PDB file of C-alpha atoms in Angstrom:
ATOM      1  CA  ALA A1384     -26.314   3.709   4.142  1.00  0.00           C
ATOM      2  CA  GLN A1385     -22.768   4.950   3.916  1.00  0.00           C
ATOM      3  CA  LYS A1386     -20.347   2.826   1.977  1.00  0.00           C
ATOM      4  CA  VAL A1387     -16.987   3.214   0.295  1.00  0.00           C
ATOM      5  CA  THR A1388     -15.840   0.771  -2.364  1.00  0.00           C
ATOM      6  CA  GLN A1389     -12.279   0.401  -3.524  1.00  0.00           C
ATOM      7  CA  ALA A1390     -12.585  -2.353  -6.074  1.00  0.00           C
ATOM      8  CA  GLN A1391      -8.852  -2.629  -6.735  1.00  0.00           C
ATOM      9  CA  THR A1392      -7.340  -4.793  -4.041  1.00  0.00           C
ATOM     10  CA  GLU A1393      -3.788  -4.663  -5.374  1.00  0.00           C
ATOM     11  CA  ILE A1394      -2.079  -2.767  -8.156  1.00  0.00           C
ATOM     12  CA  SER A1395       1.462  -3.287  -9.320  1.00  0.00           C
ATOM     13  CA  VAL A1396       3.210  -0.796 -11.592  1.00  0.00           C
ATOM     14  CA  VAL A1397       6.729  -0.070 -12.697  1.00  0.00           C
ATOM     15  CA  GLU A1398       8.356   3.153 -11.582  1.00  0.00           C
ATOM     16  CA  LYS A1399       7.445   6.208 -13.643  1.00  0.00           C
ATOM     17  CA  GLU A1400       4.121   4.761 -14.723  1.00  0.00           C
ATOM     18  CA  ASP A1401       0.951   6.696 -13.934  1.00  0.00           C
ATOM     19  CA  VAL A1402      -1.589   4.890 -11.781  1.00  0.00           C
ATOM     20  CA  THR A1403      -5.183   5.650 -10.798  1.00  0.00           C
ATOM     21  CA  LEU A1404      -6.799   4.344  -7.646  1.00  0.00           C
ATOM     22  CA  ASP A1405     -10.566   4.126  -7.834  1.00  0.00           C
ATOM     23  CA  CYS A1406     -13.019   5.064  -5.101  1.00  0.00           C
ATOM     24  CA  VAL A1407     -16.800   4.889  -5.298  1.00  0.00           C
ATOM     25  CA  TYR A1408     -18.965   6.005  -2.406  1.00  0.00           C
ATOM     26  CA  GLU A1409     -22.600   5.786  -1.346  1.00  0.00           C
ATOM     27  CA  THR A1410     -24.398   8.262   0.864  1.00  0.00           C
ATOM     28  CA  ARG A1411     -27.867   9.705   1.199  1.00  0.00           C
ATOM     29  CA  ASP A1412     -26.626  12.999   2.588  1.00  0.00           C
ATOM     30  CA  THR A1413     -26.137  16.046   0.428  1.00  0.00           C
ATOM     31  CA  THR A1414     -23.306  17.295   2.634  1.00  0.00           C
ATOM     32  CA  TYR A1415     -20.397  14.964   3.128  1.00  0.00           C
ATOM     33  CA  TYR A1416     -16.625  14.833   3.067  1.00  0.00           C
ATOM     34  CA  LEU A1417     -14.268  12.569   1.199  1.00  0.00           C
ATOM     35  CA  PHE A1418     -10.721  11.731   2.187  1.00  0.00           C
ATOM     36  CA  TRP A1419      -7.681   9.840   1.042  1.00  0.00           C
ATOM     37  CA  TYR A1420      -5.156   8.414   3.469  1.00  0.00           C
ATOM     38  CA  LYS A1421      -1.866   6.647   2.783  1.00  0.00           C
ATOM     39  CA  GLN A1422      -0.573   3.797   4.939  1.00  0.00           C
ATOM     40  CA  PRO A1423       3.080   3.040   4.110  1.00  0.00           C
ATOM     41  CA  PRO A1424       4.747  -0.203   5.212  1.00  0.00           C
ATOM     42  CA  SER A1425       5.732   1.479   8.478  1.00  0.00           C
ATOM     43  CA  GLY A1426       2.038   1.428   9.397  1.00  0.00           C
ATOM     44  CA  GLU A1427       1.042   5.001  10.174  1.00  0.00           C
ATOM     45  CA  LEU A1428      -1.916   6.664   8.491  1.00  0.00           C
ATOM     46  CA  VAL A1429      -1.019   9.786   6.578  1.00  0.00           C
ATOM     47  CA  PHE A1430      -3.677  12.281   5.545  1.00  0.00           C
ATOM     48  CA  LEU A1431      -3.543  13.227   1.848  1.00  0.00           C
ATOM     49  CA  ILE A1432      -6.669  15.188   1.005  1.00  0.00           C
ATOM     50  CA  ARG A1433     -10.132  16.219   2.187  1.00  0.00           C
ATOM     51  CA  ARG A1434     -12.861  17.294  -0.203  1.00  0.00           C
ATOM     52  CA  ASN A1435     -16.365  18.475   0.665  1.00  0.00           C
ATOM     53  CA  SER A1436     -19.374  17.550  -1.405  1.00  0.00           C
ATOM     54  CA  PHE A1437     -19.909  21.065  -2.700  1.00  0.00           C
ATOM     55  CA  ASP A1438     -16.473  21.373  -4.215  1.00  0.00           C
ATOM     56  CA  GLU A1439     -16.136  19.319  -7.364  1.00  0.00           C
ATOM     57  CA  GLN A1440     -13.004  21.000  -8.555  1.00  0.00           C
ATOM     58  CA  ASN A1441     -10.209  18.614  -9.259  1.00  0.00           C
ATOM     59  CA  GLU A1442      -7.076  19.083  -7.236  1.00  0.00           C
ATOM     60  CA  ILE A1443      -3.431  18.641  -8.044  1.00  0.00           C
ATOM     61  CA  SER A1444      -0.628  18.489  -5.517  1.00  0.00           C
ATOM     62  CA  GLY A1445       2.710  17.696  -7.087  1.00  0.00           C
ATOM     63  CA  ARG A1446       2.475  14.224  -8.607  1.00  0.00           C
ATOM     64  CA  TYR A1447      -0.883  13.603  -6.936  1.00  0.00           C
ATOM     65  CA  SER A1448      -4.238  14.541  -8.403  1.00  0.00           C
ATOM     66  CA  TRP A1449      -7.808  13.840  -7.448  1.00  0.00           C
ATOM     67  CA  ASN A1450     -10.895  13.648  -9.652  1.00  0.00           C
ATOM     68  CA  PHE A1451     -14.198  14.133  -7.818  1.00  0.00           C
ATOM     69  CA  GLN A1452     -17.340  13.399  -9.820  1.00  0.00           C
ATOM     70  CA  LYS A1453     -20.653  13.544  -7.989  1.00  0.00           C
ATOM     71  CA  SER A1454     -22.510  12.233 -11.033  1.00  0.00           C
ATOM     72  CA  THR A1455     -20.745   8.903 -10.668  1.00  0.00           C
ATOM     73  CA  SER A1456     -20.118   9.124  -6.894  1.00  0.00           C
ATOM     74  CA  SER A1457     -16.429   8.701  -7.473  1.00  0.00           C
ATOM     75  CA  PHE A1458     -13.327  10.262  -5.973  1.00  0.00           C
ATOM     76  CA  ASN A1459     -10.393   8.807  -7.847  1.00  0.00           C
ATOM     77  CA  PHE A1460      -6.740   9.364  -7.052  1.00  0.00           C
ATOM     78  CA  THR A1461      -3.988   9.479  -9.660  1.00  0.00           C
ATOM     79  CA  ILE A1462      -0.274   9.321  -9.055  1.00  0.00           C
ATOM     80  CA  THR A1463       1.779  10.569 -11.969  1.00  0.00           C
ATOM     81  CA  ALA A1464       5.261   9.193 -12.601  1.00  0.00           C
ATOM     82  CA  SER A1465       5.031   6.792  -9.679  1.00  0.00           C
ATOM     83  CA  GLN A1466       8.024   6.189  -7.430  1.00  0.00           C
ATOM     84  CA  VAL A1467       9.002   3.293  -5.199  1.00  0.00           C
ATOM     85  CA  VAL A1468       8.246   5.478  -2.165  1.00  0.00           C
ATOM     86  CA  ASP A1469       4.618   5.596  -3.276  1.00  0.00           C
ATOM     87  CA  SER A1470       4.284   1.906  -2.376  1.00  0.00           C
ATOM     88  CA  ALA A1471       1.623   1.773   0.320  1.00  0.00           C
ATOM     89  CA  VAL A1472      -1.975   0.946   1.050  1.00  0.00           C
ATOM     90  CA  TYR A1473      -4.240   3.805   0.080  1.00  0.00           C
ATOM     91  CA  PHE A1474      -7.590   4.291   1.770  1.00  0.00           C
ATOM     92  CA  CYS A1475     -10.514   6.317   0.577  1.00  0.00           C
ATOM     93  CA  ALA A1476     -12.946   7.420   3.284  1.00  0.00           C
ATOM     94  CA  LEU A1477     -16.292   9.158   3.647  1.00  0.00           C
ATOM     95  CA  SER A1478     -17.836  11.176   6.438  1.00  0.00           C
ATOM     96  CA  GLU A1479     -21.290  12.663   6.519  1.00  0.00           C
ATOM     97  CA  ALA A1480     -21.756  16.123   7.997  1.00  0.00           C
ATOM     98  CA  GLY A1481     -24.391  15.102  10.490  1.00  0.00           C
ATOM     99  CA  TYR A1482     -26.658  17.528  12.284  1.00  0.00           C
ATOM    100  CA  GLY A1483     -26.061  20.060  15.023  1.00  0.00           C
ATOM    101  CA  GLY A1484     -22.327  19.635  14.813  1.00  0.00           C
ATOM    102  CA  ALA A1485     -22.507  16.048  15.976  1.00  0.00           C
ATOM    103  CA  THR A1486     -19.295  14.128  15.913  1.00  0.00           C
ATOM    104  CA  ASN A1487     -18.998  11.893  12.900  1.00  0.00           C
ATOM    105  CA  LYS A1488     -16.887   8.996  11.848  1.00  0.00           C
ATOM    106  CA  LEU A1489     -14.776   8.062   8.889  1.00  0.00           C
ATOM    107  CA  ILE A1490     -16.138   5.190   6.838  1.00  0.00           C
ATOM    108  CA  PHE A1491     -13.141   3.616   5.149  1.00  0.00           C
ATOM    109  CA  GLY A1492     -12.892   1.595   1.979  1.00  0.00           C
ATOM    110  CA  THR A1493     -11.008  -1.665   2.113  1.00  0.00           C
ATOM    111  CA  GLY A1494      -7.875  -0.065   0.725  1.00  0.00           C
ATOM    112  CA  THR A1495      -5.771  -0.567  -2.377  1.00  0.00           C
ATOM    113  CA  LEU A1496      -2.269  -1.927  -2.036  1.00  0.00           C
ATOM    114  CA  LEU A1497      -0.018  -0.160  -4.515  1.00  0.00           C
ATOM    115  CA  ALA A1498       3.328  -1.761  -5.274  1.00  0.00           C
ATOM    116  CA  VAL A1499       5.714   0.304  -7.344  1.00  0.00           C
ATOM    117  CA  GLN A1500       8.540  -1.785  -8.763  1.00  0.00           C
ATOM    118  CA  PRO A1501      11.906  -0.197  -9.556  1.00  0.00           C
TER     119      PRO A1501
ATOM    120  CA  ASP B   2       6.753  17.104  18.262  1.00  0.00           C
ATOM    121  CA  THR B   3       4.429  14.169  17.682  1.00  0.00           C
ATOM    122  CA  ALA B   4       0.870  15.388  17.138  1.00  0.00           C
ATOM    123  CA  VAL B   5      -0.973  12.229  18.194  1.00  0.00           C
ATOM    124  CA  SER B   6       1.041   9.742  20.185  1.00  0.00           C
ATOM    125  CA  GLN B   7       0.074   6.282  21.365  1.00  0.00           C
ATOM    126  CA  THR B   8       1.804   3.967  23.767  1.00  0.00           C
ATOM    127  CA  PRO B   9       2.811   1.264  23.548  1.00  0.00           C
ATOM    128  CA  LYS B  10       3.523   0.680  19.872  1.00  0.00           C
ATOM    129  CA  TYR B  11       3.531  -3.084  20.330  1.00  0.00           C
ATOM    130  CA  LEU B  12       1.671  -5.099  22.945  1.00  0.00           C
ATOM    131  CA  VAL B  13       1.796  -8.870  23.288  1.00  0.00           C
ATOM    132  CA  THR B  14      -0.315 -10.413  26.012  1.00  0.00           C
ATOM    133  CA  GLN B  15      -2.085 -13.584  26.994  1.00  0.00           C
ATOM    134  CA  MET B  16      -5.773 -14.289  26.706  1.00  0.00           C
ATOM    135  CA  GLY B  17      -7.752 -13.170  29.699  1.00  0.00           C
ATOM    136  CA  ASN B  18      -5.441 -10.338  30.651  1.00  0.00           C
ATOM    137  CA  ASP B  19      -6.451  -6.693  31.002  1.00  0.00           C
ATOM    138  CA  LYS B  20      -4.453  -4.072  29.129  1.00  0.00           C
ATOM    139  CA  SER B  21      -4.536  -0.355  28.365  1.00  0.00           C
ATOM    140  CA  ILE B  22      -3.408   1.734  25.424  1.00  0.00           C
ATOM    141  CA  LYS B  23      -2.730   5.401  26.011  1.00  0.00           C
ATOM    142  CA  CYS B  24      -3.272   8.225  23.546  1.00  0.00           C
ATOM    143  CA  GLU B  25      -2.400  11.879  23.774  1.00  0.00           C
ATOM    144  CA  GLN B  26      -2.735  14.702  21.284  1.00  0.00           C
ATOM    145  CA  ASN B  27      -1.012  18.064  21.475  1.00  0.00           C
ATOM    146  CA  LEU B  28      -2.996  19.704  18.688  1.00  0.00           C
ATOM    147  CA  GLY B  29      -5.614  21.296  20.912  1.00  0.00           C
ATOM    148  CA  HIS B  30      -8.348  19.297  19.176  1.00  0.00           C
ATOM    149  CA  ASP B  31     -11.741  18.792  20.773  1.00  0.00           C
ATOM    150  CA  THR B  32     -12.512  15.361  19.353  1.00  0.00           C
ATOM    151  CA  MET B  33     -10.643  12.090  19.699  1.00  0.00           C
ATOM    152  CA  TYR B  34     -11.303   8.647  18.263  1.00  0.00           C
ATOM    153  CA  TRP B  35     -10.299   5.017  18.460  1.00  0.00           C
ATOM    154  CA  TYR B  36     -10.226   2.952  15.277  1.00  0.00           C
ATOM    155  CA  LYS B  37      -9.479  -0.746  14.884  1.00  0.00           C
ATOM    156  CA  GLN B  38      -7.635  -2.197  11.880  1.00  0.00           C
ATOM    157  CA  ASP B  39      -8.026  -5.931  11.497  1.00  0.00           C
ATOM    158  CA  SER B  40      -5.722  -8.435   9.845  1.00  0.00           C
ATOM    159  CA  LYS B  41      -7.231  -7.657   6.436  1.00  0.00           C
ATOM    160  CA  LYS B  42      -6.402  -3.966   6.895  1.00  0.00           C
ATOM    161  CA  PHE B  43     -10.047  -3.030   7.336  1.00  0.00           C
ATOM    162  CA  LEU B  44     -10.415   0.142   9.422  1.00  0.00           C
ATOM    163  CA  LYS B  45     -13.492   0.705  11.564  1.00  0.00           C
ATOM    164  CA  ILE B  46     -14.344   3.270  14.185  1.00  0.00           C
ATOM    165  CA  MET B  47     -14.820   2.101  17.750  1.00  0.00           C
ATOM    166  CA  PHE B  48     -15.377   5.251  19.796  1.00  0.00           C
ATOM    167  CA  SER B  49     -15.297   9.004  19.599  1.00  0.00           C
ATOM    168  CA  TYR B  50     -15.156  11.585  22.360  1.00  0.00           C
ATOM    169  CA  ASN B  51     -15.825  15.280  22.142  1.00  0.00           C
ATOM    170  CA  ASN B  52     -14.542  17.362  25.037  1.00  0.00           C
ATOM    171  CA  LYS B  53     -14.402  14.259  27.256  1.00  0.00           C
ATOM    172  CA  GLU B  54     -17.949  13.237  26.362  1.00  0.00           C
ATOM    173  CA  LEU B  55     -18.641   9.919  24.631  1.00  0.00           C
ATOM    174  CA  ILE B  56     -20.288  10.579  21.288  1.00  0.00           C
ATOM    175  CA  ILE B  57     -19.919   7.356  19.305  1.00  0.00           C
ATOM    176  CA  ASN B  58     -19.852   3.818  20.616  1.00  0.00           C
ATOM    177  CA  GLU B  59     -19.914   1.606  17.573  1.00  0.00           C
ATOM    178  CA  THR B  60     -21.333  -1.599  19.102  1.00  0.00           C
ATOM    179  CA  VAL B  61     -18.032  -2.476  20.650  1.00  0.00           C
ATOM    180  CA  PRO B  62     -18.081  -5.207  23.338  1.00  0.00           C
ATOM    181  CA  ASN B  63     -18.239  -3.725  26.811  1.00  0.00           C
ATOM    182  CA  ARG B  64     -14.857  -5.312  27.537  1.00  0.00           C
ATOM    183  CA  PHE B  65     -13.548  -2.208  25.772  1.00  0.00           C
ATOM    184  CA  SER B  66     -13.801   0.923  27.872  1.00  0.00           C
ATOM    185  CA  PRO B  67     -12.458   4.261  26.700  1.00  0.00           C
ATOM    186  CA  LYS B  68     -11.514   6.858  29.278  1.00  0.00           C
ATOM    187  CA  SER B  69     -10.926  10.527  28.633  1.00  0.00           C
ATOM    188  CA  PRO B  70      -9.451  12.319  31.666  1.00  0.00           C
ATOM    189  CA  ASP B  71      -9.188  15.527  29.635  1.00  0.00           C
ATOM    190  CA  LYS B  72      -9.702  16.497  26.036  1.00  0.00           C
ATOM    191  CA  ALA B  73      -6.057  15.845  25.167  1.00  0.00           C
ATOM    192  CA  HIS B  74      -6.166  12.204  26.255  1.00  0.00           C
ATOM    193  CA  LEU B  75      -8.249   9.220  25.269  1.00  0.00           C
ATOM    194  CA  ASN B  76      -7.118   5.908  26.697  1.00  0.00           C
ATOM    195  CA  LEU B  77      -8.467   2.503  25.771  1.00  0.00           C
ATOM    196  CA  HIS B  78      -8.781  -0.185  28.385  1.00  0.00           C
ATOM    197  CA  ILE B  79      -9.543  -3.758  27.376  1.00  0.00           C
ATOM    198  CA  ASN B  80     -10.641  -6.394  29.860  1.00  0.00           C
ATOM    199  CA  SER B  81     -10.442 -10.167  29.479  1.00  0.00           C
ATOM    200  CA  LEU B  82      -8.573 -10.062  26.209  1.00  0.00           C
ATOM    201  CA  GLU B  83      -9.558 -12.556  23.530  1.00  0.00           C
ATOM    202  CA  LEU B  84      -7.676 -13.867  20.503  1.00  0.00           C
ATOM    203  CA  GLY B  85     -10.014 -11.910  18.224  1.00  0.00           C
ATOM    204  CA  ASP B  86      -8.908  -8.645  19.794  1.00  0.00           C
ATOM    205  CA  SER B  87      -5.585  -8.962  18.002  1.00  0.00           C
ATOM    206  CA  ALA B  88      -5.422  -5.970  15.670  1.00  0.00           C
ATOM    207  CA  VAL B  89      -3.842  -2.576  15.205  1.00  0.00           C
ATOM    208  CA  TYR B  90      -5.580   0.126  17.202  1.00  0.00           C
ATOM    209  CA  PHE B  91      -5.337   3.710  16.008  1.00  0.00           C
ATOM    210  CA  CYS B  92      -6.063   6.809  18.008  1.00  0.00           C
ATOM    211  CA  ALA B  93      -7.002   9.961  16.088  1.00  0.00           C
ATOM    212  CA  SER B  94      -8.073  13.518  16.720  1.00  0.00           C
ATOM    213  CA  SER B  95      -9.772  16.288  14.782  1.00  0.00           C
ATOM    214  CA  GLN B  96     -10.524  19.908  15.430  1.00  0.00           C
ATOM    215  CA  GLU B  97     -14.216  19.668  14.782  1.00  0.00           C
ATOM    216  CA  GLY B  98     -16.385  16.647  15.318  1.00  0.00           C
ATOM    217  CA  ASN B  99     -18.319  17.103  12.127  1.00  0.00           C
ATOM    218  CA  MET B 100     -15.277  16.125  10.071  1.00  0.00           C
ATOM    219  CA  ASN B 101     -14.990  19.552   8.532  1.00  0.00           C
ATOM    220  CA  THR B 102     -11.305  19.098   9.195  1.00  0.00           C
ATOM    221  CA  GLU B 103      -9.131  16.088   8.703  1.00  0.00           C
ATOM    222  CA  ALA B 104      -8.396  13.544  11.389  1.00  0.00           C
ATOM    223  CA  PHE B 105      -4.786  13.049  12.437  1.00  0.00           C
ATOM    224  CA  PHE B 106      -3.839   9.529  13.407  1.00  0.00           C
ATOM    225  CA  GLY B 107      -1.339   8.151  15.858  1.00  0.00           C
ATOM    226  CA  GLN B 108       1.197   5.580  14.718  1.00  0.00           C
ATOM    227  CA  GLY B 109      -0.962   2.693  15.877  1.00  0.00           C
ATOM    228  CA  THR B 110      -0.636   0.027  18.573  1.00  0.00           C
ATOM    229  CA  ARG B 111      -0.246  -3.532  17.342  1.00  0.00           C
ATOM    230  CA  LEU B 112      -1.970  -5.765  19.894  1.00  0.00           C
ATOM    231  CA  THR B 113      -1.278  -9.478  19.748  1.00  0.00           C
ATOM    232  CA  VAL B 114      -3.233 -11.775  22.035  1.00  0.00           C
ATOM    233  CA  VAL B 115      -1.742 -15.253  22.445  1.00  0.00           C
TER     234      VAL B 115
END
């Protein structure tokens, strides 16, 4: 069965600290996609990254970086030098590729609320 | 230009009423979705449509009926609203249904049933 676990319910850091948000997933498929979305206090869902199961390279985008490790079924997200504007709920999500191009769904984790204090 | 737009943003209504939420995307995507976010922020898919055809119906009560007049629109109609329907409903779209591309979400509709 598909499942995404974000064990950290809430994290509070002080500005400029580095913070890592954990994500562990379960799937029986060999082809799948992993995502991170940000939900700021205004409520919209903002796409951050998509990673397919065949690409284990880590990715860096500005202050954001992602560590994908298939051996531990983890797709962790690190924010370097956090800022108050990073305060949001962050969701990790999984989608399996399916067969014949069938439409698939995002399975979301329960989210991690990140509070960055000034 | 807003890529995925939902209306209304807020909806307050009484139990037993029927209401609709509209969603439109101008990205030219083939697949559209409805997700529900409950009071604990948990997000779960309700429906997906691909080129106006229903693909996923995730055991949602039949009081919820999606309607897709064309591939750019996916509206959600809810009959006989109940208190438990209070949630934020998100519309989304993606280019390919197999999630090879990311899903873009609307800003959400906060439904409050009183």
